[in-house]
């Protein structure tokens, strides 16, 4: 074992004693830094003492035996005290323990010096003056050991305390069986007590060592190992002395050397590194103390049955066995609690299915051996579509109940699955082992989709949802658990993107899915970095041709991919929860641009599209009003466009936000009118001032009579309700004229202009005569 002085970080440097001068401080600091040298000196001094005893007794040199060896031994003890004190000064966290060890060695040394100096020829009796020093060693060393062991453990369970009590009772019963007869044979009560007190102290020290080692899982820190050895060596020295004394000896240099050796080990331990020990894992090593103690107690009871064993020893043996039974009960309780914790750690509380941790364990176990066709592993990932909207609409408690109902359905749908797990949120996983193939994956996915499609009866409502499922196989698609999970995730997002119920993993699709995931994070950074641009498309009065306003259309100036259009990133922003930041960025640019145009004489309004997350945000009305106020614009400078399907997703909450916008005087437009599924009763409730006819009707109206009839009906409806009617998708003058004839009030489309940056659009806006009227 190598001796190494613990490092002295700034926080663990010895503190300057109060009132100490620089010279004292320098000496202490230098000594603390050279403790390894002091230990080498200590060990060599002990070796000199041993050599002195050997040579002195062999050659009969009284000078060595009576003078040199005692002086060297006293020096060893003094240096041991110094080392313990230095450790106490250097290590604040263990200061109390090492002060106790220093005091223990000092007390023993003082007792021994008093005995040899003043009572060497006296008849031993109990209690003598020197006994105080010896007995203090037991108390101080035991207290230091308990303090040190406790500081090394992160947790200190009741079972550890019980193990200590069991060890004490068992060892005490054995020692009592041996010592009590000797005590009873003593000539007087004081001698009897003296014959008992030291063995009891030794039993306590050995029991502390056993308990400390058990508490560390029989893997204690280096300093605890050496300290344990020191206390055991001290107890052995006491036994050797008892044997020598029983043979009439009054002095024993060899026993003295063993005692000094024990103190040397304590000093060596003070220079070893201590560290916190992690919690002990359950294992057979935890039962060593109870089992050995139980065997020792049973041996005492058997001996008492066939021979003469003191009653006190029998009582201690019985106590040890009772404590062992209590320890057994505690162990069963701890194991039951551990099993419960283990089950909770790998189980999803909401659905009762396995959780991500359990899935990871199963997958790693499946990949423990090389896979082939007969042992192939399949993984399906299931994600519920538009589940966030359901949560936002009906509340998370309803969503949670749906997930709780879905868990058993999934298990019933795929009884052949090795594991069905909930990964979190609305995402589930199904693990198939034992030769899974593409057919098995597709079949399981179909049954899962059917289970999801079944309606959920919640709070008097019959709710439906659908899932997007992706599947991957190993070893065909992956060679490890992490890659398999990644590939199934790619397939699941491909199914979601393509609107499919199930998509198997296809390597040629992997790049697109990975690209989409990377793009999501890039969009987050792009919004913060100001990479979004707003282009504007003019909206003109169909009767006069004058520009009445513009529609703001967002673009993303990607650093590598160039200019991206909304269909390439807006859906991604909704999935990633980025719509709030995106919408605020567009509103800020659009409001700022209109303020600039108005300051230059153009009386325009700007229309901005809102998404579902925007209309579920109760802070939106106040935020928009504040942005208009900062720009110095009236409320009529802004028009916010919504679509029918957004309103129908959560009518009550959307209507509340729309009412807030209306209260601030902000105009609202119902976009893509005629393509949704709302009833006219909702149109009556919506606080809108404008209807926008979808381009799909406008672009074909001259060729399709049905489309023209729809446009005319919408125009009539808007006029009857007092609403502006804006037609999108005007591409030529003939359509313009037809729309004006049918009663549409405004229009926009490529006939007027494509969406352009503000600077490129300004020549059209500031032209005396609009080009589209020519």
XYZ file of C-alpha atoms in Angstrom, residues 58-736:
679
model
C 18.964 -12.029 22.435
C 22.198 -10.407 23.594
C 20.994 -9.422 27.056
C 21.767 -5.746 26.480
C 19.819 -4.035 29.277
C 20.509 -0.530 27.877
C 18.565 -1.353 24.749
C 15.691 -3.002 26.566
C 15.334 -0.589 29.487
C 16.272 2.764 27.891
C 16.521 2.910 24.104
C 13.394 0.924 23.239
C 11.119 2.841 25.672
C 12.480 6.192 24.414
C 12.030 5.245 20.756
C 8.538 3.914 21.540
C 7.644 7.190 23.253
C 8.935 9.055 20.192
C 6.770 6.925 17.923
C 3.696 7.681 20.031
C 4.466 11.415 20.118
C 4.951 11.523 16.335
C 1.674 9.608 15.879
C -0.117 12.294 17.890
C 1.508 15.010 15.767
C 0.380 13.348 12.524
C -3.206 13.049 13.746
C -3.195 16.703 14.820
C -1.832 17.786 11.433
C -4.616 15.851 9.701
C -7.151 17.585 11.959
C -5.689 20.982 11.049
C -5.644 20.227 7.311
C -9.022 18.523 6.981
C -11.926 20.587 8.280
C -14.554 18.001 7.424
C -12.927 15.264 9.572
C -11.358 17.522 12.184
C -13.363 16.148 15.128
C -12.503 12.522 14.292
C -8.760 13.122 14.059
C -8.693 15.236 17.194
C -10.341 12.277 18.924
C -7.664 9.893 17.588
C -4.871 12.256 18.624
C -6.381 12.545 22.099
C -6.809 8.747 22.301
C -3.129 8.094 21.531
C -2.083 10.886 23.897
C -4.271 9.488 26.714
C -2.889 5.949 26.264
C 0.678 7.280 26.116
C 0.159 9.323 29.276
C -1.261 6.307 31.118
C 1.620 4.118 29.994
C 4.249 6.719 30.975
C 2.657 7.144 34.413
C 2.632 3.377 34.945
C 6.255 2.814 33.863
C 7.602 5.911 35.583
C 5.888 5.692 38.962
C 4.299 2.275 39.376
C 6.621 -0.104 37.535
C 7.154 -2.251 40.639
C 3.648 -1.839 42.123
C 1.263 -4.746 42.410
C -1.339 -4.315 39.660
C -4.848 -3.609 40.846
C -7.988 -2.032 39.419
C -8.598 0.792 39.163
C -5.096 2.246 39.043
C -4.140 5.786 38.006
C -2.958 4.676 34.583
C -6.226 2.849 33.860
C -7.846 6.241 33.192
C -5.571 6.763 30.171
C -6.145 3.240 28.857
C -9.917 3.461 29.212
C -10.014 6.899 27.591
C -8.394 5.309 24.552
C -11.439 3.079 24.084
C -13.856 6.004 24.316
C -11.904 8.443 22.165
C -10.770 5.974 19.497
C -14.269 4.481 19.268
C -15.837 7.946 18.952
C -13.332 8.950 16.280
C -14.003 5.758 14.316
C -17.779 6.254 14.421
C -17.432 9.899 13.329
C -15.116 9.023 10.467
C -17.179 6.095 9.181
C -20.348 8.185 9.314
C -18.740 11.005 7.305
C -17.725 8.556 4.571
C -21.246 7.276 4.006
C -23.829 9.182 1.945
C -26.589 7.266 3.679
C -26.668 5.567 7.076
C -29.567 3.152 7.237
C -31.147 1.498 10.241
C -29.883 -1.874 9.032
C -26.305 -0.678 9.522
C -27.091 0.248 13.131
C -28.677 -3.169 13.627
C -25.620 -4.891 12.165
C -23.471 -3.053 14.681
C -25.738 -4.052 17.569
C -25.777 -7.687 16.384
C -21.990 -7.773 16.134
C -21.597 -6.251 19.592
C -24.054 -8.705 21.165
C -22.578 -11.759 19.443
C -18.930 -10.945 20.120
C -19.796 -9.896 23.677
C -21.549 -13.213 24.274
C -18.456 -15.146 23.139
C -16.081 -12.966 25.129
C -18.354 -13.122 28.158
C -18.323 -16.910 27.988
C -14.524 -16.773 28.179
C -13.991 -13.833 30.531
C -16.785 -14.060 33.115
C -15.342 -17.270 34.638
C -12.001 -15.492 34.992
C -13.715 -12.474 36.554
C -15.627 -14.702 38.959
C -12.332 -16.272 40.025
C -10.868 -12.870 40.882
C -9.978 -12.372 44.575
C -12.016 -9.157 44.949
C -14.746 -7.191 43.071
C -12.300 -4.587 41.806
C -10.178 -7.225 40.181
C -13.278 -8.807 38.675
C -14.252 -5.485 37.127
C -10.740 -5.060 35.801
C -10.913 -8.491 34.207
C -14.144 -7.481 32.453
C -13.710 -3.860 31.454
C -10.816 -4.291 29.020
C -12.336 -7.250 27.134
C -15.577 -5.265 26.831
C -13.640 -2.344 25.347
C -11.866 -4.660 22.924
C -15.186 -6.218 21.930
C -16.570 -2.739 21.249
C -13.577 -1.839 19.051
C -13.749 -5.051 17.009
C -17.528 -4.665 16.636
C -17.029 -1.127 15.354
C -14.567 -2.408 12.772
C -16.971 -5.136 11.580
C -19.890 -2.713 11.421
C -17.851 -0.071 9.596
C -16.642 -2.549 7.016
C -20.169 -3.927 6.510
C -21.577 -0.407 6.139
C -19.075 0.166 3.321
C -20.134 -3.045 1.597
C -16.813 -4.629 2.676
C -15.111 -2.140 0.359
C -14.026 0.599 2.776
C -11.780 3.522 1.925
C -8.021 3.067 2.439
C -7.998 5.082 5.670
C -10.908 3.047 7.091
C -9.087 -0.185 6.222
C -5.936 0.888 8.041
C -7.883 2.266 11.009
C -9.781 -1.004 11.249
C -6.509 -2.898 11.236
C -5.173 -0.560 13.957
C -8.141 -1.197 16.279
C -8.003 -4.962 15.709
C -4.231 -4.969 16.407
C -4.881 -3.005 19.607
C -7.466 -5.588 20.719
C -5.012 -8.394 19.901
C -2.382 -6.648 22.044
C -4.866 -6.543 24.929
C -5.479 -10.290 24.547
C -1.733 -10.985 24.456
C -1.295 -8.938 27.612
C -4.113 -10.798 29.325
C -2.458 -14.092 28.464
C 0.917 -12.843 29.684
C -0.600 -11.476 32.892
C -2.372 -14.784 33.562
C 1.104 -16.387 33.483
C 2.364 -13.971 36.126
C 4.094 -11.471 33.866
C 4.229 -7.810 34.896
C 6.045 -6.537 31.791
C 6.106 -7.595 28.121
C 8.142 -5.630 25.608
C 6.630 -7.544 22.719
C 3.090 -6.692 23.781
C 4.199 -3.085 24.146
C 5.559 -3.163 20.592
C 2.194 -4.451 19.330
C 0.385 -1.628 21.146
C 2.746 0.936 19.645
C 2.272 -0.717 16.254
C -1.478 -0.149 16.557
C -0.880 3.557 17.256
C 1.476 3.681 14.264
C -1.275 2.324 12.015
C -3.610 5.081 13.244
C -0.987 7.646 12.291
C -0.506 6.040 8.867
C -4.267 6.170 8.317
C -4.181 9.930 8.938
C -2.119 10.368 5.763
C -4.332 8.280 3.516
C -6.952 9.693 1.234
C -10.567 9.612 2.385
C -13.506 9.846 0.053
C -17.261 9.610 0.222
C -18.545 6.079 -0.328
C -21.569 5.570 -2.611
C -24.660 3.833 -1.235
C -24.085 0.113 -0.738
C -25.860 -2.111 -3.233
C -27.794 -5.104 -2.030
C -25.742 -8.298 -2.087
C -24.695 -11.348 -0.115
C -21.881 -9.386 1.523
C -24.472 -7.474 3.555
C -25.404 -10.693 5.367
C -21.879 -11.532 6.559
C -22.244 -9.784 9.943
C -25.750 -11.158 10.770
C -24.885 -14.698 9.660
C -21.545 -14.925 11.464
C -23.044 -13.311 14.548
C -25.969 -15.739 14.508
C -23.575 -18.709 14.238
C -21.506 -17.383 17.146
C -24.624 -16.878 19.288
C -25.903 -20.364 18.442
C -22.508 -21.817 19.384
C -22.717 -20.099 22.775
C -26.238 -21.441 23.349
C -25.184 -24.965 22.361
C -22.217 -24.732 24.697
C -24.553 -23.569 27.445
C -26.778 -26.575 26.853
C -23.950 -29.098 27.196
C -21.696 -27.268 29.622
C -21.404 -24.474 32.149
C -21.738 -21.107 30.375
C -22.366 -17.893 32.348
C -25.935 -16.609 32.315
C -24.773 -13.222 31.055
C -23.181 -14.856 28.009
C -26.379 -16.786 27.290
C -28.448 -13.596 27.626
C -26.174 -11.788 25.156
C -26.429 -14.700 22.703
C -30.211 -14.635 22.916
C -30.164 -10.859 22.386
C -27.968 -11.334 19.307
C -30.420 -13.861 17.834
C -33.392 -11.577 18.554
C -31.590 -8.748 16.803
C -30.826 -11.055 13.866
C -34.561 -11.797 13.567
C -35.309 -8.075 13.679
C -32.621 -7.538 11.056
C -34.267 -10.205 8.887
C -37.599 -8.391 9.139
C -35.945 -5.075 8.272
C -34.227 -6.737 5.304
C -37.524 -8.097 3.974
C -39.079 -4.640 4.389
C -36.164 -2.968 2.628
C -36.273 -5.515 -0.189
C -40.021 -4.996 -0.625
C -39.491 -1.252 -0.706
C -36.595 -1.698 -3.114
C -38.764 -3.878 -5.374
C -41.498 -1.238 -5.288
C -38.995 1.507 -6.084
C -37.567 -0.602 -8.852
C -41.007 -1.189 -10.331
C -41.845 2.504 -10.077
C -38.524 3.397 -11.648
C -39.342 1.356 -14.773
C -43.120 1.922 -14.917
C -45.101 4.842 -16.269
C -47.453 5.998 -13.506
C -50.167 7.236 -15.845
C -50.618 4.229 -18.120
C -49.094 1.373 -16.139
C -46.867 0.594 -19.119
C -43.111 0.337 -19.022
C -41.229 3.635 -19.245
C -38.243 4.745 -21.303
C -35.748 3.342 -18.800
C -37.319 -0.121 -18.947
C -37.422 -0.002 -22.751
C -33.736 0.906 -22.847
C -32.877 -2.013 -20.543
C -34.885 -4.480 -22.650
C -33.368 -3.233 -25.888
C -29.835 -3.453 -24.513
C -30.573 -7.002 -23.341
C -31.892 -7.881 -26.806
C -28.649 -6.614 -28.349
C -26.438 -8.461 -25.848
C -25.846 -11.260 -28.384
C -25.373 -10.917 -32.154
C -28.702 -10.750 -33.991
C -29.774 -12.808 -36.981
C -33.057 -13.498 -38.771
C -34.297 -15.748 -35.967
C -33.481 -13.250 -33.222
C -34.263 -10.047 -35.128
C -35.691 -7.151 -33.121
C -38.394 -4.781 -34.305
C -39.372 -1.430 -32.809
C -42.495 0.619 -33.452
C -42.787 4.230 -32.306
C -46.305 5.665 -32.023
C -47.115 9.365 -31.784
C -50.667 10.677 -31.443
C -51.592 13.330 -33.991
C -52.830 16.741 -32.797
C -52.796 15.555 -29.199
C -51.545 18.952 -28.046
C -54.662 20.570 -29.476
C -56.829 18.145 -27.491
C -54.916 19.033 -24.323
C -55.245 22.732 -25.030
C -58.940 22.398 -25.853
C -60.258 20.110 -23.115
C -57.501 20.332 -20.539
C -54.581 18.108 -19.586
C -56.715 16.013 -17.255
C -58.764 14.801 -20.229
C -55.609 14.111 -22.229
C -54.174 12.133 -19.319
C -57.321 10.036 -19.056
C -57.158 9.287 -22.773
C -53.542 8.140 -22.425
C -54.475 5.974 -19.425
C -57.209 4.304 -21.515
C -54.869 3.874 -24.477
C -52.204 1.937 -22.536
C -54.285 -1.253 -22.033
C -55.564 -0.995 -25.619
C -52.050 -1.074 -26.989
C -51.115 -4.070 -24.857
C -54.218 -5.931 -26.026
C -53.549 -5.028 -29.664
C -50.036 -6.551 -29.684
C -50.013 -9.494 -27.236
C -46.946 -10.866 -29.009
C -44.894 -7.769 -28.097
C -41.979 -8.191 -25.741
C -42.693 -4.767 -24.271
C -45.115 -1.866 -24.681
C -43.782 1.381 -23.213
C -44.713 5.015 -22.930
C -41.732 7.194 -23.729
C -43.317 10.427 -22.558
C -46.095 12.795 -23.590
C -48.139 11.131 -26.321
C -45.341 8.900 -27.634
C -45.316 5.113 -27.201
C -42.995 2.278 -28.200
C -43.639 -1.383 -28.979
C -40.706 -3.824 -28.908
C -40.946 -7.069 -30.885
C -38.290 -9.757 -30.475
C -37.665 -13.334 -31.562
C -37.515 -12.971 -35.323
C -39.476 -9.790 -36.085
C -39.714 -8.908 -39.779
C -41.353 -6.306 -42.007
C -44.613 -8.242 -42.178
C -44.805 -8.577 -38.404
C -44.091 -4.876 -37.941
C -46.727 -3.830 -40.464
C -49.302 -6.168 -38.941
C -48.641 -4.902 -35.419
C -48.799 -1.303 -36.658
C -52.183 -1.952 -38.272
C -53.637 -3.379 -35.059
C -52.217 -0.483 -33.054
C -53.748 2.027 -35.475
C -57.134 0.297 -35.165
C -56.912 0.430 -31.377
C -56.149 4.141 -31.490
C -58.984 4.823 -33.940
C -61.582 3.446 -31.522
C -63.455 6.364 -29.874
C -62.672 7.411 -26.298
C -65.686 8.189 -24.110
C -64.629 11.046 -21.799
C -66.803 13.524 -19.900
C -69.828 12.755 -22.040
C -67.846 13.280 -25.260
C -66.835 10.699 -27.831
C -63.320 11.696 -28.793
C -61.244 10.287 -31.623
C -57.624 10.569 -32.502
C -55.172 8.867 -34.809
C -51.524 7.966 -34.613
C -48.442 8.172 -36.770
C -46.384 4.979 -36.499
C -42.819 4.343 -37.594
C -41.011 1.017 -37.573
C -37.420 -0.200 -37.809
C -35.684 -3.591 -37.627
C -32.392 -4.852 -36.302
C -30.018 -6.018 -37.608
C -31.447 -4.850 -40.961
C -31.575 -1.161 -40.039
C -29.474 -0.904 -36.880
C -26.717 -2.698 -35.014
C -27.396 -1.275 -31.553
C -30.308 -0.119 -29.403
C -29.656 3.602 -29.768
C -29.560 3.438 -33.562
C -32.722 1.309 -33.691
C -34.610 3.869 -31.614
C -33.265 6.632 -33.838
C -34.320 4.854 -37.033
C -37.833 4.129 -35.737
C -38.117 7.797 -34.783
C -37.109 8.836 -38.310
C -39.770 6.514 -39.752
C -42.421 7.865 -37.395
C -41.754 11.464 -38.437
C -41.845 10.382 -42.068
C -45.301 8.890 -41.464
C -46.414 12.110 -39.807
C -45.008 14.266 -42.597
C -46.630 12.196 -45.331
C -49.955 11.837 -43.514
C -49.562 8.039 -43.301
C -50.683 5.739 -40.509
C -47.494 3.660 -40.735
C -44.134 4.090 -42.409
C -41.273 1.579 -42.240
C -37.761 2.921 -42.052
C -36.316 3.642 -45.459
C -32.639 4.677 -45.620
C -33.236 7.057 -48.520
C -35.782 8.961 -46.384
C -33.473 9.263 -43.412
C -31.700 12.341 -44.697
C -34.960 14.290 -45.029
C -36.075 13.465 -41.480
C -32.705 14.262 -39.993
C -32.665 17.449 -42.007
C -36.071 18.382 -40.596
C -34.893 17.837 -37.032
C -31.807 19.955 -37.654
C -33.920 22.606 -39.356
C -36.111 22.907 -36.264
C -33.159 23.911 -34.106
C -31.806 26.194 -36.820
C -35.192 27.929 -36.972
C -35.082 28.531 -33.240
C -31.731 30.232 -33.604
C -32.827 32.014 -36.797
C -35.789 33.673 -35.085
C -33.509 34.966 -32.344
C -30.891 36.063 -34.894
C -33.377 38.055 -37.001
C -33.186 35.835 -40.084
C -36.930 36.122 -40.800
C -37.963 38.502 -43.584
C -41.398 39.850 -44.441
C -42.527 40.204 -48.060
C -45.653 42.106 -48.945
C -48.416 41.512 -51.512
C -50.690 44.463 -52.300
C -54.460 44.305 -51.792
C -56.462 46.671 -54.024
C -59.990 48.063 -54.190
C -61.647 46.251 -57.109
C -63.730 49.316 -57.996
C -61.010 51.993 -58.060
C -57.820 49.932 -58.374
C -56.207 51.839 -55.510
C -54.029 49.972 -53.035
C -55.873 49.643 -49.738
C -53.383 47.533 -47.885
C -50.833 44.744 -48.037
C -50.584 41.207 -46.723
C -47.408 40.332 -44.830
C -45.940 36.964 -45.827
C -42.974 35.582 -43.910
C -39.792 34.213 -45.488
C -36.704 32.757 -43.863
C -33.315 33.864 -45.133
C -31.451 30.688 -44.166
C -27.659 31.134 -43.943
C -26.997 28.055 -46.128
C -30.236 27.159 -47.892
C -31.166 30.604 -49.069
C -34.707 31.968 -49.059
C -37.258 29.502 -47.636
C -41.027 29.847 -48.094
C -43.602 29.367 -45.313
C -44.579 25.806 -46.288
C -40.980 24.771 -45.548
C -40.857 25.957 -41.935
C -44.165 27.247 -40.503
C -45.476 23.729 -39.836
C -42.151 22.924 -38.226
C -42.471 26.007 -36.023
C -45.891 24.809 -34.826
C -44.536 21.348 -33.965
C -41.518 22.797 -32.143
C -43.502 25.388 -30.174
C -41.862 28.332 -31.952
C -44.983 30.073 -33.270
C -45.110 32.680 -30.523
C -41.633 33.934 -31.370
C -42.239 33.663 -35.122
C -45.546 35.564 -35.028
C -44.127 38.310 -32.798
C -41.194 38.723 -35.177
C -43.502 39.065 -38.223
C -45.844 41.446 -36.389
C -42.932 43.599 -35.320
C -41.551 43.939 -38.845
C -44.973 44.438 -40.471
C -46.133 47.088 -37.997
C -42.811 48.905 -38.270
C -43.009 48.924 -42.088
C -46.579 50.239 -42.181
C -45.606 52.965 -39.719
C -42.821 53.989 -42.124
C -45.163 53.993 -45.123
C -47.780 56.024 -43.297
C -45.153 58.547 -42.278
C -44.353 58.887 -46.008
C -47.946 59.464 -47.012
C -49.303 55.984 -47.801
C -52.475 55.292 -45.830
C -52.173 51.507 -45.808
C -53.097 48.676 -43.472
C -51.173 45.407 -43.155
C -52.651 41.913 -42.765
C -50.786 39.239 -40.771
C -51.722 35.543 -40.590
C -52.191 33.872 -37.212
C -51.754 30.166 -36.396
C -53.481 27.944 -33.853
C -50.954 28.555 -31.026
C -51.412 32.323 -31.471
C -55.184 32.144 -31.013
C -54.825 30.015 -27.898
C -52.549 32.619 -26.312
C -54.534 34.899 -23.971
C -51.628 37.381 -23.977
C -51.910 38.019 -27.717
C -54.431 40.937 -27.629
C -52.415 42.909 -25.110
C -49.131 42.216 -26.892
C -50.492 43.362 -30.270
C -52.040 46.504 -28.795
C -48.731 47.361 -27.109
C -46.825 46.929 -30.390
C -49.242 49.293 -32.183
C -48.903 51.838 -29.382
C -45.108 51.769 -29.563
C -45.266 52.337 -33.324
C -47.777 55.174 -32.911
C -50.352 53.452 -35.116
C -54.142 53.234 -34.737
C -55.763 49.830 -34.405
C -57.167 49.958 -37.964
C -53.624 49.841 -39.345
C -53.550 46.091 -38.647
C -55.710 43.206 -39.868
C -55.214 39.744 -38.372
C -56.174 36.784 -40.551
C -57.506 33.506 -39.143
C -58.811 30.320 -40.762
C -61.947 28.287 -40.163
C -60.202 25.123 -38.995
C -58.374 27.064 -36.249
C -61.643 28.397 -34.907
C -63.282 24.978 -34.948
C -60.379 23.301 -33.112
C -61.240 25.098 -29.863
C -64.124 27.545 -30.434
C -64.514 28.835 -26.907
C -60.888 29.688 -26.251
C -60.360 31.110 -29.739
C -63.474 33.261 -29.459
C -62.227 34.632 -26.134
C -58.925 35.723 -27.715
C -60.736 37.164 -30.756
C -63.016 39.137 -28.455
C -59.932 40.596 -26.784
C -58.559 41.671 -30.152
C -61.905 43.189 -31.090
C -61.999 45.128 -27.813
C -58.665 46.715 -28.812
C -60.198 47.751 -32.171
C -58.073 45.366 -34.260
C -59.755 44.178 -37.475
C -60.113 40.435 -38.131
C -60.331 38.585 -41.427
C -61.581 35.016 -42.001
C -59.105 33.535 -44.467
C -59.690 30.653 -46.948
C -63.438 30.993 -46.484
C -65.439 28.187 -48.100
C -62.795 25.445 -47.714
C -63.456 24.626 -44.055
C -66.243 22.870 -42.226
C -67.640 25.519 -39.887
C -71.321 26.253 -39.803
C -72.835 29.668 -40.499
C -73.787 29.892 -36.828
C -70.075 30.223 -36.003
C -69.659 32.909 -38.660
C -72.358 34.887 -36.863
C -70.412 34.606 -33.583
C -67.019 35.543 -35.027
C -66.098 39.239 -34.592
C -64.665 39.488 -38.138
C -64.880 42.422 -40.530
C -63.648 40.644 -43.629
C -64.093 37.398 -45.604
C -61.361 36.154 -47.930
C -62.487 33.905 -50.775
C -60.072 31.023 -51.190
C -57.921 31.107 -54.335
C -59.061 27.593 -55.298
C -62.487 29.037 -56.226
C -61.202 32.274 -57.755
C -58.636 30.796 -60.129
C -61.167 28.468 -61.844
C -64.284 30.612 -61.647
C -64.307 31.537 -65.350
C -64.043 27.876 -66.361
C -66.105 26.197 -63.640
C -69.674 27.448 -63.126
C -69.806 25.847 -59.691
C -66.778 27.837 -58.521
C -68.278 31.019 -59.884
C -71.525 30.282 -58.048
C -69.624 29.773 -54.793
C -67.761 33.066 -55.237
C -71.028 34.878 -55.940
C -72.667 33.273 -52.865
C -69.792 34.275 -50.595
C -69.889 37.835 -51.957
C -73.626 38.036 -51.350
C -73.212 36.625 -47.843
C -70.492 39.126 -46.987
C -72.506 42.038 -48.350
C -75.550 40.905 -46.345
C -73.474 40.733 -43.139
C -71.771 44.074 -43.827
C -68.324 42.505 -44.352
C -65.582 43.273 -46.828
C -65.047 40.438 -49.282
C -61.477 39.950 -50.509
C -60.714 37.562 -53.345
C -57.318 35.834 -53.462
C -55.572 34.421 -56.508
C -56.421 37.069 -59.149
C -54.141 36.368 -62.090
C -55.688 38.391 -64.950
C -57.959 41.333 -65.692
C -60.919 39.136 -66.700
C -61.094 37.558 -63.251
C -60.725 41.008 -61.673
